[in-house]
Amino acid sequence: MNFSLLTKKGNKQQIKTMKIPSSASIAVHTRAQQINSQVEHQQLKKFVLDYEQREEESKREG
């Protein structure tokens, strides 16, 4: 898994790419957060789409 490390010397910023083993705790934790974020995003998307569909149906009926 690749991580980007942001360093700063004076006013100059540098980004260094570091390869971290997938079994490292930081990699496992980061991957779990990414998965949780994706799941939450999908749930929110489904909720919004379902809400819009219910609104359209209620406008047709009303």
mmCIF file with all atom_site columns, C-alpha atoms in Angstrom:
data_model
loop_
_atom_site.group_PDB
_atom_site.id
_atom_site.type_symbol
_atom_site.label_atom_id
_atom_site.label_alt_id
_atom_site.label_comp_id
_atom_site.label_asym_id
_atom_site.label_entity_id
_atom_site.label_seq_id
_atom_site.pdbx_PDB_ins_code
_atom_site.Cartn_x
_atom_site.Cartn_y
_atom_site.Cartn_z
_atom_site.occupancy
_atom_site.B_iso_or_equiv
_atom_site.pdbx_formal_charge
_atom_site.auth_seq_id
_atom_site.auth_comp_id
_atom_site.auth_asym_id
_atom_site.auth_atom_id
_atom_site.pdbx_PDB_model_num
ATOM 1  C CA . MET A 1 1  ? 0.000   0.000  0.000  1.00 0.00 ? 1  MET A CA 1
ATOM 2  C CA . ASN A 1 2  ? 1.364   3.429  -0.920 1.00 0.00 ? 2  ASN A CA 1
ATOM 3  C CA . PHE A 1 3  ? 1.281   6.366  1.458  1.00 0.00 ? 3  PHE A CA 1
ATOM 4  C CA . SER A 1 4  ? 2.259   9.943  0.723  1.00 0.00 ? 4  SER A CA 1
ATOM 5  C CA . LEU A 1 5  ? 4.365   11.725 3.305  1.00 0.00 ? 5  LEU A CA 1
ATOM 6  C CA . LEU A 1 6  ? 4.274   15.510 3.231  1.00 0.00 ? 6  LEU A CA 1
ATOM 7  C CA . THR A 1 7  ? 7.436   17.164 4.522  1.00 0.00 ? 7  THR A CA 1
ATOM 8  C CA . LYS A 1 8  ? 8.371   20.797 4.758  1.00 0.00 ? 8  LYS A CA 1
ATOM 9  C CA . LYS A 1 9  ? 11.775  22.477 4.721  1.00 0.00 ? 9  LYS A CA 1
ATOM 10 C CA . GLY A 1 10 ? 11.453  26.199 5.185  1.00 0.00 ? 10 GLY A CA 1
ATOM 11 C CA . ASN A 1 11 ? 8.808   27.291 2.688  1.00 0.00 ? 11 ASN A CA 1
ATOM 12 C CA . LYS A 1 12 ? 9.275   24.298 0.388  1.00 0.00 ? 12 LYS A CA 1
ATOM 13 C CA . GLN A 1 13 ? 6.916   21.336 0.660  1.00 0.00 ? 13 GLN A CA 1
ATOM 14 C CA . GLN A 1 14 ? 7.849   17.883 -0.581 1.00 0.00 ? 14 GLN A CA 1
ATOM 15 C CA . ILE A 1 15 ? 5.773   14.753 -1.012 1.00 0.00 ? 15 ILE A CA 1
ATOM 16 C CA . LYS A 1 16 ? 7.485   11.403 -0.604 1.00 0.00 ? 16 LYS A CA 1
ATOM 17 C CA . THR A 1 17 ? 5.744   8.174  -1.551 1.00 0.00 ? 17 THR A CA 1
ATOM 18 C CA . MET A 1 18 ? 6.306   5.335  0.888  1.00 0.00 ? 18 MET A CA 1
ATOM 19 C CA . LYS A 1 19 ? 5.411   1.692  0.378  1.00 0.00 ? 19 LYS A CA 1
ATOM 20 C CA . ILE A 1 20 ? 3.873   0.228  3.515  1.00 0.00 ? 20 ILE A CA 1
ATOM 21 C CA . PRO A 1 21 ? 3.179   -3.508 3.890  1.00 0.00 ? 21 PRO A CA 1
ATOM 22 C CA . SER A 1 22 ? -0.525  -4.343 3.732  1.00 0.00 ? 22 SER A CA 1
ATOM 23 C CA . SER A 1 23 ? -0.238  -6.097 7.083  1.00 0.00 ? 23 SER A CA 1
ATOM 24 C CA . ALA A 1 24 ? 1.004   -2.962 8.896  1.00 0.00 ? 24 ALA A CA 1
ATOM 25 C CA . SER A 1 25 ? -1.485  -1.586 11.399 1.00 0.00 ? 25 SER A CA 1
ATOM 26 C CA . ILE A 1 26 ? -1.626  1.830  9.711  1.00 0.00 ? 26 ILE A CA 1
ATOM 27 C CA . ALA A 1 27 ? -2.455  0.172  6.375  1.00 0.00 ? 27 ALA A CA 1
ATOM 28 C CA . VAL A 1 28 ? -5.125  -2.057 7.919  1.00 0.00 ? 28 VAL A CA 1
ATOM 29 C CA . HIS A 1 29 ? -6.696  0.883  9.761  1.00 0.00 ? 29 HIS A CA 1
ATOM 30 C CA . THR A 1 30 ? -6.619  3.119  6.678  1.00 0.00 ? 30 THR A CA 1
ATOM 31 C CA . ARG A 1 31 ? -8.184  0.430  4.501  1.00 0.00 ? 31 ARG A CA 1
ATOM 32 C CA . ALA A 1 32 ? -10.928 -0.158 7.082  1.00 0.00 ? 32 ALA A CA 1
ATOM 33 C CA . GLN A 1 33 ? -11.676 3.580  7.142  1.00 0.00 ? 33 GLN A CA 1
ATOM 34 C CA . GLN A 1 34 ? -11.854 3.658  3.339  1.00 0.00 ? 34 GLN A CA 1
ATOM 35 C CA . ILE A 1 35 ? -14.299 0.750  3.295  1.00 0.00 ? 35 ILE A CA 1
ATOM 36 C CA . ASN A 1 36 ? -16.452 2.330  6.029  1.00 0.00 ? 36 ASN A CA 1
ATOM 37 C CA . SER A 1 37 ? -16.484 5.604  4.130  1.00 0.00 ? 37 SER A CA 1
ATOM 38 C CA . GLN A 1 38 ? -17.551 3.867  0.916  1.00 0.00 ? 38 GLN A CA 1
ATOM 39 C CA . VAL A 1 39 ? -20.335 1.999  2.714  1.00 0.00 ? 39 VAL A CA 1
ATOM 40 C CA . GLU A 1 40 ? -21.577 5.202  4.353  1.00 0.00 ? 40 GLU A CA 1
ATOM 41 C CA . HIS A 1 41 ? -21.491 7.007  1.003  1.00 0.00 ? 41 HIS A CA 1
ATOM 42 C CA . GLN A 1 42 ? -23.514 4.246  -0.673 1.00 0.00 ? 42 GLN A CA 1
ATOM 43 C CA . GLN A 1 43 ? -26.077 4.240  2.151  1.00 0.00 ? 43 GLN A CA 1
ATOM 44 C CA . LEU A 1 44 ? -26.471 8.010  1.941  1.00 0.00 ? 44 LEU A CA 1
ATOM 45 C CA . LYS A 1 45 ? -26.794 7.859  -1.835 1.00 0.00 ? 45 LYS A CA 1
ATOM 46 C CA . LYS A 1 46 ? -29.490 5.172  -1.559 1.00 0.00 ? 46 LYS A CA 1
ATOM 47 C CA . PHE A 1 47 ? -31.335 7.197  1.087  1.00 0.00 ? 47 PHE A CA 1
ATOM 48 C CA . VAL A 1 48 ? -31.343 10.332 -1.091 1.00 0.00 ? 48 VAL A CA 1
ATOM 49 C CA . LEU A 1 49 ? -32.439 8.464  -4.211 1.00 0.00 ? 49 LEU A CA 1
ATOM 50 C CA . ASP A 1 50 ? -35.216 6.683  -2.299 1.00 0.00 ? 50 ASP A CA 1
ATOM 51 C CA . TYR A 1 51 ? -36.347 10.016 -0.841 1.00 0.00 ? 51 TYR A CA 1
ATOM 52 C CA . GLU A 1 52 ? -36.469 11.622 -4.286 1.00 0.00 ? 52 GLU A CA 1
ATOM 53 C CA . GLN A 1 53 ? -38.448 8.679  -5.632 1.00 0.00 ? 53 GLN A CA 1
ATOM 54 C CA . ARG A 1 54 ? -40.953 8.907  -2.759 1.00 0.00 ? 54 ARG A CA 1
ATOM 55 C CA . GLU A 1 55 ? -41.314 12.660 -3.360 1.00 0.00 ? 55 GLU A CA 1
ATOM 56 C CA . GLU A 1 56 ? -42.043 12.101 -7.048 1.00 0.00 ? 56 GLU A CA 1
ATOM 57 C CA . GLU A 1 57 ? -44.620 9.428  -6.226 1.00 0.00 ? 57 GLU A CA 1
ATOM 58 C CA . SER A 1 58 ? -46.352 11.639 -3.666 1.00 0.00 ? 58 SER A CA 1
ATOM 59 C CA . LYS A 1 59 ? -46.529 14.509 -6.185 1.00 0.00 ? 59 LYS A CA 1
ATOM 60 C CA . ARG A 1 60 ? -48.147 12.195 -8.733 1.00 0.00 ? 60 ARG A CA 1
ATOM 61 C CA . GLU A 1 61 ? -50.696 10.977 -6.187 1.00 0.00 ? 61 GLU A CA 1
ATOM 62 C CA . GLY A 1 62 ? -51.395 14.376 -4.677 1.00 0.00 ? 62 GLY A CA 1
#
